[in-house]
Amino acid sequence: MAYDIDMIKKVYSQMAERVNTAREVVGKPLTLSEKILYSHLWDGAAKEAYQRGKDYVEFAPDRIACQDATAQMALLQFMQAGKKQVAVPTTVHCDHLIQAKMGAAIDLRAANKSSSEVFDFLESVSNKYGIGFWKPGAGIIHQVVLENYAFPGGMMIGTDSHTVNAGGLGMVAIGVGGADAVDVMAGMPWELKFPKLIGVKLTGKLSGWTSSKDVILKVAGILTVKGGTGSIIEYFGEGARSMSATGKGTICNMGAEVGATTSTFGYDESMSRYLKATDRADVADAANEIKEHLTGDDEVYANPEQYFDEVIEINLSELKPHLNGPFTPDLATPISEMAAKAKENDWPINVDWGLIGSCTNSSYEDLTRAASIAKQAVDKKVKAKSDFGINPGSEQIRFTAERDGLLKIFEDLDATIFTNACGPCIGQWDRSDRKGEEKNTIVHSFNRNFSKRADGNPNTHAFVGSPEMVAAIAISGRLDFDPTRDKLMNEDGEEVMLDEPTGIELPSDGFDVEEDGYVPPNEDGSSVEVKVAEDSERLQLLTPFEPWDGKNLTGAKLLIKAFGKCTTDHISMAGPWLRYRGHLDNISNNCLIGAVNAFNKKTNFVKNQLTGEYDGVPAVQREYKKEGVPTVVVGDHNYGEGSSREHAAMEPRHLGVKVVLVKSFARIHETNLKKQGMLGLTFANEADYDLIQEDDTFNFIDLEDFAPDKQITVEIVHADGSKDTIKTNHTYNKPQIEWYKHGSALNLIKKQNAA
């Protein structure tokens, strides 16, 4: 039986009426995305039609999921909200703080020892406030959510950008910062700009070496890392119906890499099969009773151009397997073209590691497809030329895969089976073949491949592919290997080819697990004491940010003008820094250390205008804060793309940065800045980015008149005394301006609760 089945049945009991009302109000057939959005309005049934990409709307999500790295700050904030229990079903999943090094058993013991303080804190807070807790080793948050909590037609938010994975079961699931999650935990509405809609029509059927991963790799190449910003991507068509639920999840998962608010698929037989296989027949039965409301209207899919803002069509029968990268997930290359492209760009051909897993591809089906390739290598006496690492998605997946002999196949190729956790995907990887900053290549089935992300080496060229393609390339040891046409030499000196991969959607003997790692909370947690030591290096109780004084901001110095891509990894690195995610002051020592200074093309090396000397970004900013000098960060396009981590907003806020001024923002990061009381602005004229000089001072001369849809004028004073005056835009509405006035959204919540 499913968790929270009564909540799910309540959602379904309201859905027909709310969808029908929305259809009348909107005056036309509805997409699935619209059905879910309009059926989750905070005020109940729809009363007006919302403008896509313009209107801010308040929603009532059904549930929340948090991973351990972001849960720390989210729960530290929730503890200040004055609530006795969370208002909606919420779970915490310990998957980010486990470093991959020696193998599952050893690595898990090491994590439980090194991060015991954090795990104990998260478990006690969960117990106190009615939050479900999944222990270290239980699995990766998004796989566990798909197996246990996701349900068709539901809405959830999560403190991880890949929360969108649950779209594989027909949800609208959206990654948010911790402050957004706190709103919903506290029983308040959650605000989102009503998304635009991108329809992806899938025709044909996948076959051979092409997999669901290749669909999203192709879409990433089409839309780029910012093409989906502010939009929900909805997949439909015969090709969509032919895919497994976990395959759909893979596609939705990587929708985060094109900036999409989320991605989703209409309810179909594959979802019903998956629900039943994961002991949720009750959810499948309930969904089947209202299934016409759990997919888009027929008219929408028959004439998609009339109902979506953009339509993409992909014929799965013609789609080719891809590898995307390096350094960005939207650089899409068909396998057949990789040899020429790698040579042209001087990418390292020899592959050092093949890594399979992450929240994107760690399902049972994924492992069977990769194992079918690994078994061929064993049977055909081909020794793997690259190191292999496997991260199962959950303890249920691991246990079942071990029972069915899948893990032994990989072990026969000398693969290392890591813990059921994120591991290398989020930089939690101690490479056994440390490369320093040597140029090298790895291939993986993850979702992101930014510089330094997996191993901290800026010269590691990481390429993203399907699990089976990663297996084939790792076996060959070469980036230019095309398994559809190239042969391998076996130990007997014979040339052999790998046959096409085969996969099993769901285990024939069902899923099994002895200990899934779930710890339910006390029914009454009022007596649970949550302790945070004053001298802790890992955890720190929060001090409220100072409210705005209502005056114009003047005399602000430039901290850094970031050059090119500046993701949340550049602003607040993961990897070894994850240990400080619950301690704002300590984690702030990584603030913007990965951003490239536009004036010297170096990282973590900026000018202190007070002394004229150069130092690391956090050190310079701490000097400005000490002297009471406000500062500005300037950035390029899609600033803050990547993770949902709100630390990328809280760190500069904590250190005294007042304004982030960029060409454009990634959605989650812009919201996080607003929530933390920062001023996030965009250049009205993008070319004004080029006016910014290293010794500039900024005066925001009409900030006193801060209002929705009103530009803010900025006077830029250069070192020689000359000035430029520019216009900047913002997207703050009236409630968000109140966050700014009060110093943060949390400050406003506390004030309202105290009233």
PDB file of C-alpha atoms in Angstrom, residues 309-412:
ATOM      1  CA  ASP A 309       4.026  27.828 -27.006  1.00  0.00           C
ATOM      2  CA  GLU A 310       6.603  25.715 -28.818  1.00  0.00           C
ATOM      3  CA  VAL A 311       6.449  22.239 -30.350  1.00  0.00           C
ATOM      4  CA  ILE A 312       9.319  19.859 -31.035  1.00  0.00           C
ATOM      5  CA  GLU A 313       8.858  16.578 -32.880  1.00  0.00           C
ATOM      6  CA  ILE A 314      11.264  13.649 -32.598  1.00  0.00           C
ATOM      7  CA  ASN A 315      10.937  10.352 -34.468  1.00  0.00           C
ATOM      8  CA  LEU A 316      12.296   7.740 -32.072  1.00  0.00           C
ATOM      9  CA  SER A 317      12.729   5.263 -34.929  1.00  0.00           C
ATOM     10  CA  GLU A 318      15.259   7.629 -36.517  1.00  0.00           C
ATOM     11  CA  LEU A 319      16.926   8.924 -33.334  1.00  0.00           C
ATOM     12  CA  LYS A 320      20.613   8.016 -32.957  1.00  0.00           C
ATOM     13  CA  PRO A 321      22.530   7.369 -29.727  1.00  0.00           C
ATOM     14  CA  HIS A 322      24.327  10.460 -28.404  1.00  0.00           C
ATOM     15  CA  LEU A 323      27.079  11.610 -26.098  1.00  0.00           C
ATOM     16  CA  ASN A 324      26.777  15.161 -24.751  1.00  0.00           C
ATOM     17  CA  GLY A 325      29.699  17.245 -23.556  1.00  0.00           C
ATOM     18  CA  PRO A 326      32.253  18.081 -22.453  1.00  0.00           C
ATOM     19  CA  PHE A 327      31.688  20.817 -19.828  1.00  0.00           C
ATOM     20  CA  THR A 328      28.033  21.437 -20.728  1.00  0.00           C
ATOM     21  CA  PRO A 329      25.095  19.037 -21.082  1.00  0.00           C
ATOM     22  CA  ASP A 330      23.707  20.632 -24.240  1.00  0.00           C
ATOM     23  CA  LEU A 331      26.681  19.965 -26.537  1.00  0.00           C
ATOM     24  CA  ALA A 332      25.017  17.047 -28.312  1.00  0.00           C
ATOM     25  CA  THR A 333      26.962  14.708 -30.586  1.00  0.00           C
ATOM     26  CA  PRO A 334      25.669  11.528 -32.243  1.00  0.00           C
ATOM     27  CA  ILE A 335      28.013   8.616 -31.501  1.00  0.00           C
ATOM     28  CA  SER A 336      28.659   8.228 -35.226  1.00  0.00           C
ATOM     29  CA  GLU A 337      30.153  11.751 -35.320  1.00  0.00           C
ATOM     30  CA  MET A 338      32.156  11.624 -32.091  1.00  0.00           C
ATOM     31  CA  ALA A 339      35.444  10.430 -33.584  1.00  0.00           C
ATOM     32  CA  ALA A 340      35.682  13.386 -35.957  1.00  0.00           C
ATOM     33  CA  LYS A 341      34.470  15.896 -33.388  1.00  0.00           C
ATOM     34  CA  ALA A 342      36.872  14.668 -30.701  1.00  0.00           C
ATOM     35  CA  LYS A 343      39.801  14.915 -33.092  1.00  0.00           C
ATOM     36  CA  GLU A 344      38.763  18.380 -34.232  1.00  0.00           C
ATOM     37  CA  ASN A 345      38.540  19.667 -30.642  1.00  0.00           C
ATOM     38  CA  ASP A 346      41.527  17.764 -29.272  1.00  0.00           C
ATOM     39  CA  TRP A 347      39.465  15.966 -26.645  1.00  0.00           C
ATOM     40  CA  PRO A 348      41.366  13.174 -24.865  1.00  0.00           C
ATOM     41  CA  ILE A 349      40.458   9.933 -26.629  1.00  0.00           C
ATOM     42  CA  ASN A 350      41.399   7.481 -23.908  1.00  0.00           C
ATOM     43  CA  VAL A 351      38.610   7.037 -21.375  1.00  0.00           C
ATOM     44  CA  ASP A 352      39.683   6.571 -17.764  1.00  0.00           C
ATOM     45  CA  TRP A 353      36.333   5.895 -16.124  1.00  0.00           C
ATOM     46  CA  GLY A 354      32.825   4.751 -17.013  1.00  0.00           C
ATOM     47  CA  LEU A 355      30.283   5.645 -14.308  1.00  0.00           C
ATOM     48  CA  ILE A 356      26.737   4.290 -14.257  1.00  0.00           C
ATOM     49  CA  GLY A 357      24.042   5.488 -11.885  1.00  0.00           C
ATOM     50  CA  SER A 358      22.881   8.836 -10.450  1.00  0.00           C
ATOM     51  CA  CYS A 359      19.272   9.879 -10.093  1.00  0.00           C
ATOM     52  CA  THR A 360      19.056  10.014 -13.900  1.00  0.00           C
ATOM     53  CA  ASN A 361      19.811   6.395 -14.741  1.00  0.00           C
ATOM     54  CA  SER A 362      19.850   4.015 -11.797  1.00  0.00           C
ATOM     55  CA  SER A 363      16.666   2.011 -12.274  1.00  0.00           C
ATOM     56  CA  TYR A 364      16.400  -1.741 -12.647  1.00  0.00           C
ATOM     57  CA  GLU A 365      15.903  -1.349 -16.410  1.00  0.00           C
ATOM     58  CA  ASP A 366      18.997   0.856 -16.661  1.00  0.00           C
ATOM     59  CA  LEU A 367      21.137  -1.732 -14.882  1.00  0.00           C
ATOM     60  CA  THR A 368      19.827  -4.580 -17.045  1.00  0.00           C
ATOM     61  CA  ARG A 369      20.634  -2.751 -20.270  1.00  0.00           C
ATOM     62  CA  ALA A 370      24.148  -1.907 -19.092  1.00  0.00           C
ATOM     63  CA  ALA A 371      24.614  -5.425 -17.702  1.00  0.00           C
ATOM     64  CA  SER A 372      23.656  -6.926 -21.063  1.00  0.00           C
ATOM     65  CA  ILE A 373      26.688  -5.154 -22.547  1.00  0.00           C
ATOM     66  CA  ALA A 374      28.967  -6.016 -19.639  1.00  0.00           C
ATOM     67  CA  LYS A 375      27.998  -9.695 -19.867  1.00  0.00           C
ATOM     68  CA  GLN A 376      28.919  -9.768 -23.544  1.00  0.00           C
ATOM     69  CA  ALA A 377      32.359  -8.444 -22.690  1.00  0.00           C
ATOM     70  CA  VAL A 378      32.811 -11.207 -20.120  1.00  0.00           C
ATOM     71  CA  ASP A 379      31.460 -13.921 -22.434  1.00  0.00           C
ATOM     72  CA  LYS A 380      33.482 -12.704 -25.424  1.00  0.00           C
ATOM     73  CA  LYS A 381      36.671 -12.381 -23.342  1.00  0.00           C
ATOM     74  CA  VAL A 382      36.989  -8.613 -23.766  1.00  0.00           C
ATOM     75  CA  LYS A 383      38.708  -6.969 -20.828  1.00  0.00           C
ATOM     76  CA  ALA A 384      37.426  -3.507 -19.913  1.00  0.00           C
ATOM     77  CA  LYS A 385      40.005  -0.836 -20.707  1.00  0.00           C
ATOM     78  CA  SER A 386      38.475   1.746 -18.320  1.00  0.00           C
ATOM     79  CA  ASP A 387      37.607   1.628 -14.646  1.00  0.00           C
ATOM     80  CA  PHE A 388      33.944   0.990 -13.874  1.00  0.00           C
ATOM     81  CA  GLY A 389      31.798   2.470 -11.096  1.00  0.00           C
ATOM     82  CA  ILE A 390      28.153   1.656 -10.362  1.00  0.00           C
ATOM     83  CA  ASN A 391      25.751   3.568  -8.092  1.00  0.00           C
ATOM     84  CA  PRO A 392      22.402   1.729  -7.695  1.00  0.00           C
ATOM     85  CA  GLY A 393      19.484   4.093  -7.255  1.00  0.00           C
ATOM     86  CA  SER A 394      18.047   2.599  -4.085  1.00  0.00           C
ATOM     87  CA  GLU A 395      18.469  -0.276  -1.672  1.00  0.00           C
ATOM     88  CA  GLN A 396      15.470  -1.891  -3.342  1.00  0.00           C
ATOM     89  CA  ILE A 397      17.203  -1.655  -6.715  1.00  0.00           C
ATOM     90  CA  ARG A 398      20.510  -2.880  -5.286  1.00  0.00           C
ATOM     91  CA  PHE A 399      19.000  -5.809  -3.422  1.00  0.00           C
ATOM     92  CA  THR A 400      16.928  -6.899  -6.414  1.00  0.00           C
ATOM     93  CA  ALA A 401      19.855  -6.469  -8.828  1.00  0.00           C
ATOM     94  CA  GLU A 402      22.094  -8.529  -6.565  1.00  0.00           C
ATOM     95  CA  ARG A 403      19.424 -11.225  -6.245  1.00  0.00           C
ATOM     96  CA  ASP A 404      19.092 -11.394 -10.030  1.00  0.00           C
ATOM     97  CA  GLY A 405      22.852 -11.575 -10.659  1.00  0.00           C
ATOM     98  CA  LEU A 406      23.234  -8.174 -12.298  1.00  0.00           C
ATOM     99  CA  LEU A 407      25.828  -6.808  -9.884  1.00  0.00           C
ATOM    100  CA  LYS A 408      27.986  -9.924 -10.264  1.00  0.00           C
ATOM    101  CA  ILE A 409      28.205  -9.266 -13.996  1.00  0.00           C
ATOM    102  CA  PHE A 410      29.717  -5.849 -13.323  1.00  0.00           C
ATOM    103  CA  GLU A 411      31.985  -7.266 -10.622  1.00  0.00           C
ATOM    104  CA  ASP A 412      33.277  -9.790 -13.163  1.00  0.00           C
TER     105      ASP A 412
END
